mmCIF file of C-alpha atoms in Angstrom:
data_model
loop_
_atom_site.group_PDB
_atom_site.id
_atom_site.type_symbol
_atom_site.label_atom_id
_atom_site.label_comp_id
_atom_site.label_asym_id
_atom_site.label_seq_id
_atom_site.Cartn_x
_atom_site.Cartn_y
_atom_site.Cartn_z
ATOM 1 C CA MET B 277 74.939 -0.024 33.793
ATOM 2 C CA THR B 278 72.289 -1.245 31.362
ATOM 3 C CA ILE B 279 72.428 0.770 28.143
ATOM 4 C CA ARG B 280 68.811 1.180 27.099
ATOM 5 C CA ALA B 281 67.865 1.240 23.421
ATOM 6 C CA GLY B 282 66.633 4.574 22.113
ATOM 7 C CA ARG B 283 68.921 6.686 24.227
ATOM 8 C CA GLN B 284 71.684 8.364 22.260
ATOM 9 C CA SER B 285 74.965 8.103 24.129
ATOM 10 C CA GLY B 286 77.271 11.055 24.590
ATOM 11 C CA PHE B 287 79.842 9.045 22.658
ATOM 12 C CA ARG B 288 77.586 8.777 19.604
ATOM 13 C CA ILE B 289 76.644 12.460 19.743
ATOM 14 C CA LEU B 290 80.352 13.341 19.918
ATOM 15 C CA LEU B 291 81.134 11.118 16.917
ATOM 16 C CA GLU B 292 78.417 12.699 14.796
ATOM 17 C CA SER B 293 79.421 16.261 15.672
ATOM 18 C CA LEU B 294 83.091 15.560 14.927
ATOM 19 C CA ALA B 295 82.298 13.795 11.654
ATOM 20 C CA ALA B 296 80.284 16.792 10.466
ATOM 21 C CA ARG B 297 83.444 18.910 10.630
ATOM 22 C CA GLN B 298 85.721 16.770 8.495
ATOM 23 C CA GLU B 299 85.706 14.598 5.389
ATOM 24 C CA THR B 300 87.168 11.513 7.034
ATOM 25 C CA PRO B 301 85.570 9.164 9.578
ATOM 26 C CA VAL B 302 86.310 9.627 13.253
ATOM 27 C CA ALA B 303 85.927 5.934 14.111
ATOM 28 C CA ALA B 304 87.231 2.773 12.470
ATOM 29 C CA MET B 305 86.903 -0.932 13.193
ATOM 30 C CA LEU B 306 89.916 -3.051 12.289
ATOM 31 C CA GLN B 307 89.131 -6.720 11.707
ATOM 32 C CA LEU B 308 92.634 -7.961 12.437
ATOM 33 C CA THR B 309 91.767 -11.513 11.434
ATOM 34 C CA ALA B 310 88.824 -13.480 10.069
ATOM 35 C CA ARG B 311 89.878 -16.529 12.098
ATOM 36 C CA CYS B 312 87.995 -17.471 15.247
ATOM 37 C CA ASN B 313 88.359 -20.137 17.939
ATOM 38 C CA LEU B 314 84.579 -20.407 18.466
ATOM 39 C CA ARG B 315 81.763 -21.546 16.197
ATOM 40 C CA CYS B 316 78.814 -19.569 17.513
ATOM 41 C CA GLN B 317 75.467 -20.693 16.123
ATOM 42 C CA HIS B 318 74.167 -17.196 15.426
ATOM 43 C CA CYS B 319 77.335 -15.578 14.038
ATOM 44 C CA TYR B 320 76.937 -13.839 10.675
ATOM 45 C CA GLN B 321 80.669 -13.817 9.937
ATOM 46 C CA VAL B 322 82.197 -16.520 7.753
ATOM 47 C CA GLU B 323 85.697 -17.621 8.683
ATOM 48 C CA ARG B 324 88.139 -16.991 5.866
ATOM 49 C CA ARG B 325 91.670 -18.276 5.461
ATOM 50 C CA LYS B 326 92.815 -15.569 3.100
ATOM 51 C CA ARG B 327 96.084 -13.741 3.476
ATOM 52 C CA GLU B 328 95.951 -11.151 6.270
ATOM 53 C CA LEU B 329 97.748 -7.838 6.499
ATOM 54 C CA THR B 330 101.193 -8.207 8.036
ATOM 55 C CA THR B 331 102.283 -6.373 11.169
ATOM 56 C CA ALA B 332 104.111 -3.780 9.055
ATOM 57 C CA GLN B 333 101.053 -3.284 6.845
ATOM 58 C CA TRP B 334 98.797 -2.755 9.864
ATOM 59 C CA PHE B 335 101.334 -0.279 11.263
ATOM 60 C CA SER B 336 101.252 1.614 7.962
ATOM 61 C CA THR B 337 97.436 1.575 8.003
ATOM 62 C CA LEU B 338 97.413 2.934 11.565
ATOM 63 C CA ASP B 339 99.687 5.774 10.456
ATOM 64 C CA GLU B 340 97.331 6.585 7.580
ATOM 65 C CA LEU B 341 94.254 6.532 9.807
ATOM 66 C CA HIS B 342 96.008 8.814 12.281
ATOM 67 C CA ASP B 343 97.017 11.263 9.555
ATOM 68 C CA ALA B 344 93.462 11.225 8.188
ATOM 69 C CA GLY B 345 92.039 12.311 11.549
ATOM 70 C CA VAL B 346 90.504 9.084 12.855
ATOM 71 C CA LEU B 347 90.242 9.213 16.652
ATOM 72 C CA PHE B 348 88.557 5.994 17.807
ATOM 73 C CA LEU B 349 89.655 2.468 16.944
ATOM 74 C CA THR B 350 87.924 -0.831 17.661
ATOM 75 C CA LEU B 351 90.066 -3.937 17.262
ATOM 76 C CA SER B 352 87.993 -6.934 16.282
ATOM 77 C CA GLY B 353 87.993 -10.144 14.273
ATOM 78 C CA GLY B 354 87.237 -13.055 14.121
ATOM 79 C CA GLU B 355 89.135 -13.233 17.372
ATOM 80 C CA PRO B 356 91.860 -10.543 17.356
ATOM 81 C CA LEU B 357 93.963 -12.153 20.093
ATOM 82 C CA LEU B 358 94.674 -15.064 17.750
ATOM 83 C CA ARG B 359 97.245 -12.844 16.058
ATOM 84 C CA PRO B 360 100.710 -13.244 17.645
ATOM 85 C CA ASP B 361 101.324 -9.546 17.001
ATOM 86 C CA PHE B 362 98.083 -8.399 18.655
ATOM 87 C CA PHE B 363 99.774 -6.517 21.496
ATOM 88 C CA ASP B 364 102.314 -4.991 19.094
ATOM 89 C CA ILE B 365 99.418 -3.526 17.085
ATOM 90 C CA CYS B 366 97.759 -2.314 20.295
ATOM 91 C CA ARG B 367 100.953 -0.662 21.458
ATOM 92 C CA ARG B 368 101.420 1.102 18.127
ATOM 93 C CA ALA B 369 97.810 2.318 18.206
ATOM 94 C CA ARG B 370 98.266 3.766 21.694
ATOM 95 C CA GLU B 371 101.558 5.429 20.650
ATOM 96 C CA LEU B 372 99.494 7.215 17.993
ATOM 97 C CA ARG B 373 97.050 8.194 20.763
ATOM 98 C CA PHE B 374 93.997 6.443 19.358
ATOM 99 C CA ALA B 375 91.172 5.868 21.812
ATOM 100 C CA LEU B 376 91.100 2.098 21.750
ATOM 101 C CA GLN B 377 88.340 -0.494 22.190
ATOM 102 C CA LEU B 378 88.587 -4.267 21.949
ATOM 103 C CA LYS B 379 86.001 -6.851 20.876
ATOM 104 C CA THR B 380 86.971 -10.335 22.013
ATOM 105 C CA ASN B 381 85.496 -13.682 23.034
ATOM 106 C CA ALA B 382 87.981 -13.638 25.953
ATOM 107 C CA LEU B 383 89.176 -17.236 25.528
ATOM 108 C CA LEU B 384 92.819 -16.140 25.292
ATOM 109 C CA ILE B 385 92.752 -13.685 28.210
ATOM 110 C CA ASP B 386 94.766 -15.095 31.096
ATOM 111 C CA ARG B 387 96.389 -13.146 33.955
ATOM 112 C CA ARG B 388 99.321 -12.001 31.821
ATOM 113 C CA ALA B 389 97.049 -10.868 28.979
ATOM 114 C CA ALA B 390 94.782 -9.092 31.485
ATOM 115 C CA ASP B 391 97.785 -7.207 32.858
ATOM 116 C CA ARG B 392 98.836 -6.177 29.370
ATOM 117 C CA LEU B 393 95.333 -5.048 28.464
ATOM 118 C CA ALA B 394 95.114 -3.027 31.674
ATOM 119 C CA SER B 395 98.355 -1.237 30.770
ATOM 120 C CA LEU B 396 96.828 -0.016 27.483
ATOM 121 C CA ALA B 397 94.211 2.249 29.119
ATOM 122 C CA LEU B 398 91.454 0.928 26.831
ATOM 123 C CA LEU B 399 88.092 2.640 26.600
ATOM 124 C CA ASP B 400 86.526 -0.758 27.185
ATOM 125 C CA VAL B 401 86.678 -4.441 26.375
ATOM 126 C CA GLN B 402 83.524 -5.714 24.710
ATOM 127 C CA MET B 403 82.458 -9.353 25.076
ATOM 128 C CA SER B 404 79.372 -11.369 24.177
ATOM 129 C CA LEU B 405 77.448 -13.013 27.004
ATOM 130 C CA TYR B 406 74.775 -15.383 25.736
ATOM 131 C CA SER B 407 73.333 -16.666 28.993
ATOM 132 C CA THR B 408 73.712 -16.728 32.759
ATOM 133 C CA GLN B 409 73.710 -20.515 32.429
ATOM 134 C CA SER B 410 76.923 -22.228 31.388
ATOM 135 C CA LYS B 411 75.158 -24.948 29.428
ATOM 136 C CA VAL B 412 73.147 -22.489 27.345
ATOM 137 C CA HIS B 413 76.111 -20.189 26.684
ATOM 138 C CA ASP B 414 78.383 -23.124 25.783
ATOM 139 C CA SER B 415 75.768 -24.645 23.486
ATOM 140 C CA ILE B 416 75.717 -21.387 21.480
ATOM 141 C CA THR B 417 79.502 -21.060 21.248
ATOM 142 C CA GLY B 418 80.047 -24.753 20.606
ATOM 143 C CA LEU B 419 82.782 -24.970 23.253
ATOM 144 C CA ARG B 420 82.391 -26.480 26.700
ATOM 145 C CA GLY B 421 83.840 -24.181 29.355
ATOM 146 C CA SER B 422 83.554 -21.014 27.253
ATOM 147 C CA HIS B 423 81.149 -19.403 29.753
ATOM 148 C CA ARG B 424 83.480 -20.086 32.675
ATOM 149 C CA ARG B 425 86.467 -18.694 30.767
ATOM 150 C CA LEU B 426 84.525 -15.599 29.671
ATOM 151 C CA MET B 427 83.450 -14.803 33.221
ATOM 152 C CA SER B 428 86.930 -15.445 34.580
ATOM 153 C CA ALA B 429 88.518 -13.086 32.048
ATOM 154 C CA ALA B 430 85.892 -10.401 32.621
ATOM 155 C CA ARG B 431 86.391 -10.514 36.378
ATOM 156 C CA MET B 432 90.176 -10.307 36.010
ATOM 157 C CA LEU B 433 89.785 -7.174 33.911
ATOM 158 C CA VAL B 434 87.309 -5.556 36.301
ATOM 159 C CA ARG B 435 89.737 -6.159 39.167
ATOM 160 C CA ARG B 436 92.338 -4.309 37.105
ATOM 161 C CA ASN B 437 89.950 -1.367 36.595
ATOM 162 C CA VAL B 438 89.328 -2.170 32.934
ATOM 163 C CA LYS B 439 85.793 -1.372 31.811
ATOM 164 C CA VAL B 440 83.999 -4.497 30.568
ATOM 165 C CA SER B 441 80.937 -4.207 28.327
ATOM 166 C CA MET B 442 78.801 -7.296 27.841
ATOM 167 C CA MET B 443 76.498 -7.492 24.839
ATOM 168 C CA THR B 444 73.791 -10.136 24.534
ATOM 169 C CA PRO B 445 72.229 -11.017 21.183
ATOM 170 C CA ILE B 446 68.650 -11.875 22.120
ATOM 171 C CA MET B 447 67.575 -15.290 20.786
ATOM 172 C CA VAL B 448 64.841 -17.800 21.445
ATOM 173 C CA VAL B 449 67.196 -19.676 23.790
ATOM 174 C CA ASN B 450 67.890 -16.714 26.102
ATOM 175 C CA VAL B 451 64.931 -14.331 25.722
ATOM 176 C CA GLY B 452 63.559 -15.525 29.062
ATOM 177 C CA GLU B 453 66.797 -14.638 30.870
ATOM 178 C CA ILE B 454 66.871 -10.904 30.300
ATOM 179 C CA ASP B 455 66.214 -9.881 33.908
ATOM 180 C CA ASP B 456 68.803 -12.396 35.126
ATOM 181 C CA LEU B 457 71.372 -11.057 32.636
ATOM 182 C CA VAL B 458 70.787 -7.474 33.799
ATOM 183 C CA SER B 459 71.150 -8.557 37.444
ATOM 184 C CA LEU B 460 74.346 -10.461 36.685
ATOM 185 C CA ALA B 461 75.898 -7.453 34.955
ATOM 186 C CA ASP B 462 74.956 -5.153 37.838
ATOM 187 C CA ARG B 463 76.368 -7.590 40.377
ATOM 188 C CA GLU B 464 79.664 -8.060 38.520
ATOM 189 C CA GLY B 465 80.216 -4.414 37.574
ATOM 190 C CA PHE B 466 79.793 -4.869 33.809
ATOM 191 C CA ASP B 467 78.049 -2.558 31.391
ATOM 192 C CA TRP B 468 75.325 -4.514 29.568
ATOM 193 C CA SER B 469 73.405 -4.023 26.347
ATOM 194 C CA MET B 470 71.315 -6.227 24.119
ATOM 195 C CA ASP B 471 70.794 -6.678 20.388
ATOM 196 C CA PRO B 472 67.436 -8.126 19.270
ATOM 197 C CA HIS B 473 68.520 -8.501 15.628
ATOM 198 C CA LEU B 474 70.150 -11.643 14.248
ATOM 199 C CA ASN B 475 71.491 -11.401 10.727
ATOM 200 C CA VAL B 476 71.885 -13.843 7.880
ATOM 201 C CA CYS B 477 75.484 -14.988 7.352
ATOM 202 C CA GLU B 478 77.813 -13.068 5.030
ATOM 203 C CA ASP B 479 77.579 -15.882 2.484
ATOM 204 C CA GLY B 480 73.777 -15.965 2.628
ATOM 205 C CA GLY B 481 73.594 -18.874 5.070
ATOM 206 C CA CYS B 482 70.357 -18.890 7.061
ATOM 207 C CA THR B 483 71.380 -20.804 10.200
ATOM 208 C CA PRO B 484 70.903 -17.755 12.501
ATOM 209 C CA LEU B 485 67.263 -17.422 11.406
ATOM 210 C CA SER B 486 66.238 -20.415 13.504
ATOM 211 C CA LEU B 487 67.335 -18.500 16.613
ATOM 212 C CA ARG B 488 65.404 -15.299 15.932
ATOM 213 C CA THR B 489 62.737 -14.316 18.419
ATOM 214 C CA SER B 490 59.082 -14.138 17.379
ATOM 215 C CA ASP B 491 57.283 -10.859 16.712
ATOM 216 C CA GLU B 492 55.494 -11.271 20.050
ATOM 217 C CA GLN B 493 58.803 -11.746 21.872
ATOM 218 C CA LEU B 494 60.245 -8.684 20.124
ATOM 219 C CA GLU B 495 57.289 -6.653 21.346
ATOM 220 C CA GLU B 496 57.890 -7.823 24.910
ATOM 221 C CA ILE B 497 61.561 -6.857 24.613
ATOM 222 C CA PHE B 498 60.686 -3.347 23.457
ATOM 223 C CA SER B 499 58.109 -3.077 26.251
ATOM 224 C CA ASN B 500 60.716 -3.741 28.943
ATOM 225 C CA PRO B 501 61.726 -0.416 30.577
ATOM 226 C CA LYS B 502 65.039 -1.964 31.643
ATOM 227 C CA LEU B 503 65.940 -2.377 27.978
ATOM 228 C CA VAL B 504 64.225 0.420 26.090
ATOM 229 C CA ASP B 505 63.885 4.106 26.863
ATOM 230 C CA ALA B 506 60.351 4.522 25.522
ATOM 231 C CA ARG B 507 60.382 8.320 25.732
ATOM 232 C CA ALA B 508 63.616 8.501 23.767
ATOM 233 C CA VAL B 509 62.254 6.117 21.131
ATOM 234 C CA ARG B 510 59.084 8.219 20.730
ATOM 235 C CA ARG B 511 61.156 11.394 20.483
ATOM 236 C CA LEU B 512 63.405 9.906 17.790
ATOM 237 C CA ALA B 513 60.302 8.742 15.901
ATOM 238 C CA ARG B 514 58.797 12.241 16.016
ATOM 239 C CA GLU B 515 62.050 13.775 14.781
ATOM 240 C CA ARG B 516 62.604 11.299 11.905
ATOM 241 C CA ARG B 517 62.333 12.955 8.478
ATOM 242 C CA PRO B 518 62.436 11.356 4.995
ATOM 243 C CA ALA B 519 65.436 13.562 4.150
ATOM 244 C CA ASP B 520 67.461 12.196 7.102
ATOM 245 C CA ARG B 521 70.402 9.913 6.471
ATOM 246 C CA VAL B 522 69.602 6.301 7.241
ATOM 247 C CA CYS B 523 72.947 5.235 8.687
ATOM 248 C CA ASN B 524 76.288 6.705 9.742
ATOM 249 C CA ALA B 525 78.356 3.892 8.220
ATOM 250 C CA GLY B 526 80.517 5.247 5.429
ATOM 251 C CA ARG B 527 80.431 8.733 6.930
ATOM 252 C CA VAL B 528 81.135 8.686 10.669
ATOM 253 C CA SER B 529 82.758 5.265 10.713
ATOM 254 C CA CYS B 530 84.288 2.528 8.581
ATOM 255 C CA CYS B 531 85.650 -0.998 8.755
ATOM 256 C CA ILE B 532 88.934 -2.362 7.420
ATOM 257 C CA THR B 533 89.008 -6.113 6.902
ATOM 258 C CA ALA B 534 91.884 -8.479 7.603
ATOM 259 C CA GLU B 535 92.712 -8.370 3.881
ATOM 260 C CA GLY B 536 92.770 -4.545 3.810
ATOM 261 C CA GLU B 537 89.389 -3.833 2.224
ATOM 262 C CA VAL B 538 87.824 -0.546 3.361
ATOM 263 C CA MET B 539 84.076 -0.981 3.873
ATOM 264 C CA PRO B 540 81.324 1.097 5.493
ATOM 265 C CA CYS B 541 80.755 -1.480 8.257
ATOM 266 C CA PRO B 542 81.363 -5.184 8.960
ATOM 267 C CA LEU B 543 77.931 -6.211 7.669
ATOM 268 C CA LEU B 544 77.731 -4.141 4.484
ATOM 269 C CA GLN B 545 80.081 -5.996 2.153
ATOM 270 C CA VAL B 546 80.826 -3.136 -0.257
ATOM 271 C CA SER B 547 84.504 -2.359 -0.752
ATOM 272 C CA PHE B 548 85.643 1.197 -1.344
ATOM 273 C CA GLY B 549 89.198 0.072 -2.073
ATOM 274 C CA ASN B 550 92.131 -1.710 -0.467
ATOM 275 C CA VAL B 551 94.797 -0.067 1.697
ATOM 276 C CA LEU B 552 97.419 -2.238 0.002
ATOM 277 C CA ASN B 553 96.699 -0.464 -3.265
ATOM 278 C CA ARG B 554 95.894 3.120 -2.266
ATOM 279 C CA PRO B 555 96.313 5.292 0.830
ATOM 280 C CA PHE B 556 93.309 5.298 3.137
ATOM 281 C CA ALA B 557 92.613 9.036 2.756
ATOM 282 C CA ARG B 558 92.535 8.749 -1.031
ATOM 283 C CA ILE B 559 90.178 5.768 -0.854
ATOM 284 C CA TRP B 560 87.848 7.679 1.433
ATOM 285 C CA THR B 561 87.722 10.891 -0.556
ATOM 286 C CA SER B 562 87.650 9.404 -4.081
ATOM 287 C CA SER B 563 85.357 6.375 -3.776
ATOM 288 C CA ARG B 564 82.095 6.913 -5.650
ATOM 289 C CA LYS B 565 80.572 3.932 -3.848
ATOM 290 C CA ARG B 566 81.301 5.562 -0.492
ATOM 291 C CA ALA B 567 79.811 8.861 -1.615
ATOM 292 C CA ARG B 568 76.604 7.134 -2.733
ATOM 293 C CA ILE B 569 76.244 5.210 0.518
ATOM 294 C CA ASP B 570 77.051 8.313 2.574
ATOM 295 C CA ALA B 571 74.349 10.280 0.775
ATOM 296 C CA LEU B 572 71.546 7.709 1.197
ATOM 297 C CA THR B 573 68.442 9.096 2.898
ATOM 298 C CA TRP B 574 65.060 7.531 3.568
ATOM 299 C CA ASN B 575 63.863 9.268 0.401
ATOM 300 C CA ASP B 576 66.237 7.048 -1.583
ATOM 301 C CA LEU B 577 64.601 3.833 -0.345
ATOM 302 C CA PRO B 578 61.467 3.218 -2.447
ATOM 303 C CA GLY B 579 59.966 0.615 -0.124
ATOM 304 C CA CYS B 580 60.708 2.578 3.032
ATOM 305 C CA ARG B 581 60.180 6.284 2.417
ATOM 306 C CA ASP B 582 56.371 6.079 2.414
ATOM 307 C CA CYS B 583 56.076 3.276 4.972
ATOM 308 C CA ASN B 584 54.228 4.128 8.176
ATOM 309 C CA LEU B 585 56.903 2.204 10.089
ATOM 310 C CA MET B 586 59.699 4.444 8.818
ATOM 311 C CA PRO B 587 59.828 6.635 11.967
ATOM 312 C CA TRP B 588 60.278 3.496 14.111
ATOM 313 C CA CYS B 589 62.791 1.736 11.922
ATOM 314 C CA VAL B 590 66.418 0.988 12.817
ATOM 315 C CA ARG B 591 67.567 -0.212 9.433
ATOM 316 C CA CYS B 592 70.836 -1.766 8.263
ATOM 317 C CA HIS B 593 71.750 -1.559 4.567
ATOM 318 C CA GLY B 594 73.958 -4.628 5.002
ATOM 319 C CA ALA B 595 71.170 -6.747 6.476
ATOM 320 C CA ALA B 596 68.848 -5.737 3.626
ATOM 321 C CA LEU B 597 71.502 -6.625 1.041
ATOM 322 C CA ILE B 598 72.464 -9.998 2.503
ATOM 323 C CA GLU B 599 69.025 -11.275 3.489
ATOM 324 C CA ASP B 600 66.759 -9.624 0.941
ATOM 325 C CA GLY B 601 69.117 -8.948 -1.970
ATOM 326 C CA ASP B 602 68.713 -5.165 -2.256
ATOM 327 C CA MET B 603 70.612 -2.610 -0.196
ATOM 328 C CA LYS B 604 67.855 -0.057 -0.853
ATOM 329 C CA GLY B 605 64.942 -2.441 -0.442
ATOM 330 C CA PRO B 606 62.900 -3.383 2.612
ATOM 331 C CA SER B 607 64.690 -5.436 5.262
ATOM 332 C CA ARG B 608 62.584 -8.181 6.834
ATOM 333 C CA ILE B 609 64.301 -8.066 10.209
ATOM 334 C CA ALA B 610 64.106 -4.246 10.330
ATOM 335 C CA CYS B 611 60.414 -4.279 9.366
ATOM 336 C CA SER B 612 59.541 -6.831 12.055
ATOM 337 C CA ALA B 613 61.487 -4.934 14.709
ATOM 338 C CA ALA B 614 59.984 -1.576 13.687
ATOM 339 C CA ALA B 615 56.428 -2.949 13.933
ATOM 340 C CA ALA B 616 57.162 -4.480 17.338
ATOM 341 C CA ARG B 617 58.813 -1.284 18.544
ATOM 342 C CA ARG B 618 55.855 0.852 17.513
ATOM 343 C CA ARG B 619 53.315 -1.523 19.094
ATOM 344 C CA ALA B 620 55.264 -1.694 22.333
ATOM 345 C CA VAL B 621 55.925 2.014 22.733
ATOM 346 C CA THR B 622 52.481 3.213 21.657
ATOM 347 C CA ARG B 623 50.807 0.535 23.815
ATOM 348 C CA LYS B 624 52.812 1.710 26.792
ATOM 349 C CA ARG B 625 51.707 5.311 26.272
ATOM 350 C CA ALA B 626 48.076 4.245 25.819
ATOM 351 C CA SER B 627 48.129 2.249 29.077
ATOM 352 C CA ARG B 628 49.129 5.401 30.933
ATOM 353 C CA GLY B 629 45.958 6.918 29.663
#
């Protein structure tokens, strides 16, 4: 199934309705490690060799998240399977009845690991597929054979009735493959989605910028009915109000880093506190930073609230902070995408007459 942009999933609607009823998030991403066994050209994360939470500390954090009312967990990294205790953490999370997702590059998934993942009854396993062509995919990851190993792992999981979701960051090197990627996913039984935004690295490094698509290519992406639900995008644009919240990060969901920092999301590097110093629930309810981020609306963004692209904008505070230096200021990548989205969707309606 291709998940078209603009369409709100039942999962997202459920998250938002549940979050409105309680003061704690209903979803959390746990970055179990900042280490990775790939060096992807476009990746915004910077590998860190800092001390990571121990198994016991992650167990304690899981207990606190459970007691706080969190329902959905995504285990991520870096590459989470690099941790020797990965399956111990998974088992503990399932004992606490979290709905569990995994983000992985799949390099460490062999038959035994596939069996163990299948036994966990995961919601899905999310992987990144950069191309239908091995050479292109491997050139992005920096590892020969990574495409073959990804596809092998994904097929093993599908055979074991594990849902596999492929996500493709759209770049200049693969923008011409979109139809082939959709066909591949359909043929293999994968869910597939795309992300047209590439972000600057956490440390401000600009390497990913060379891979960004042009404004014209963005417009073509948003014009593709296989990728974008134009009616849903127009409806969301009509319903957008300046008093609406900009983002659900810090309200519906959060991220906990390998060092224990509680942040709104992986990209927005603003710490609310550390689980090694205070219980998660206390961090969440007492952090003034979290309350300010939670309360942000379009009215609070001086460069955005009066912009005619505001109804079409899918903005990330983290991207604005890292690339443009101001969490509340305009975000170049969001502005470009919003302009392309509006041109594509309004052009499509005009062509229908």
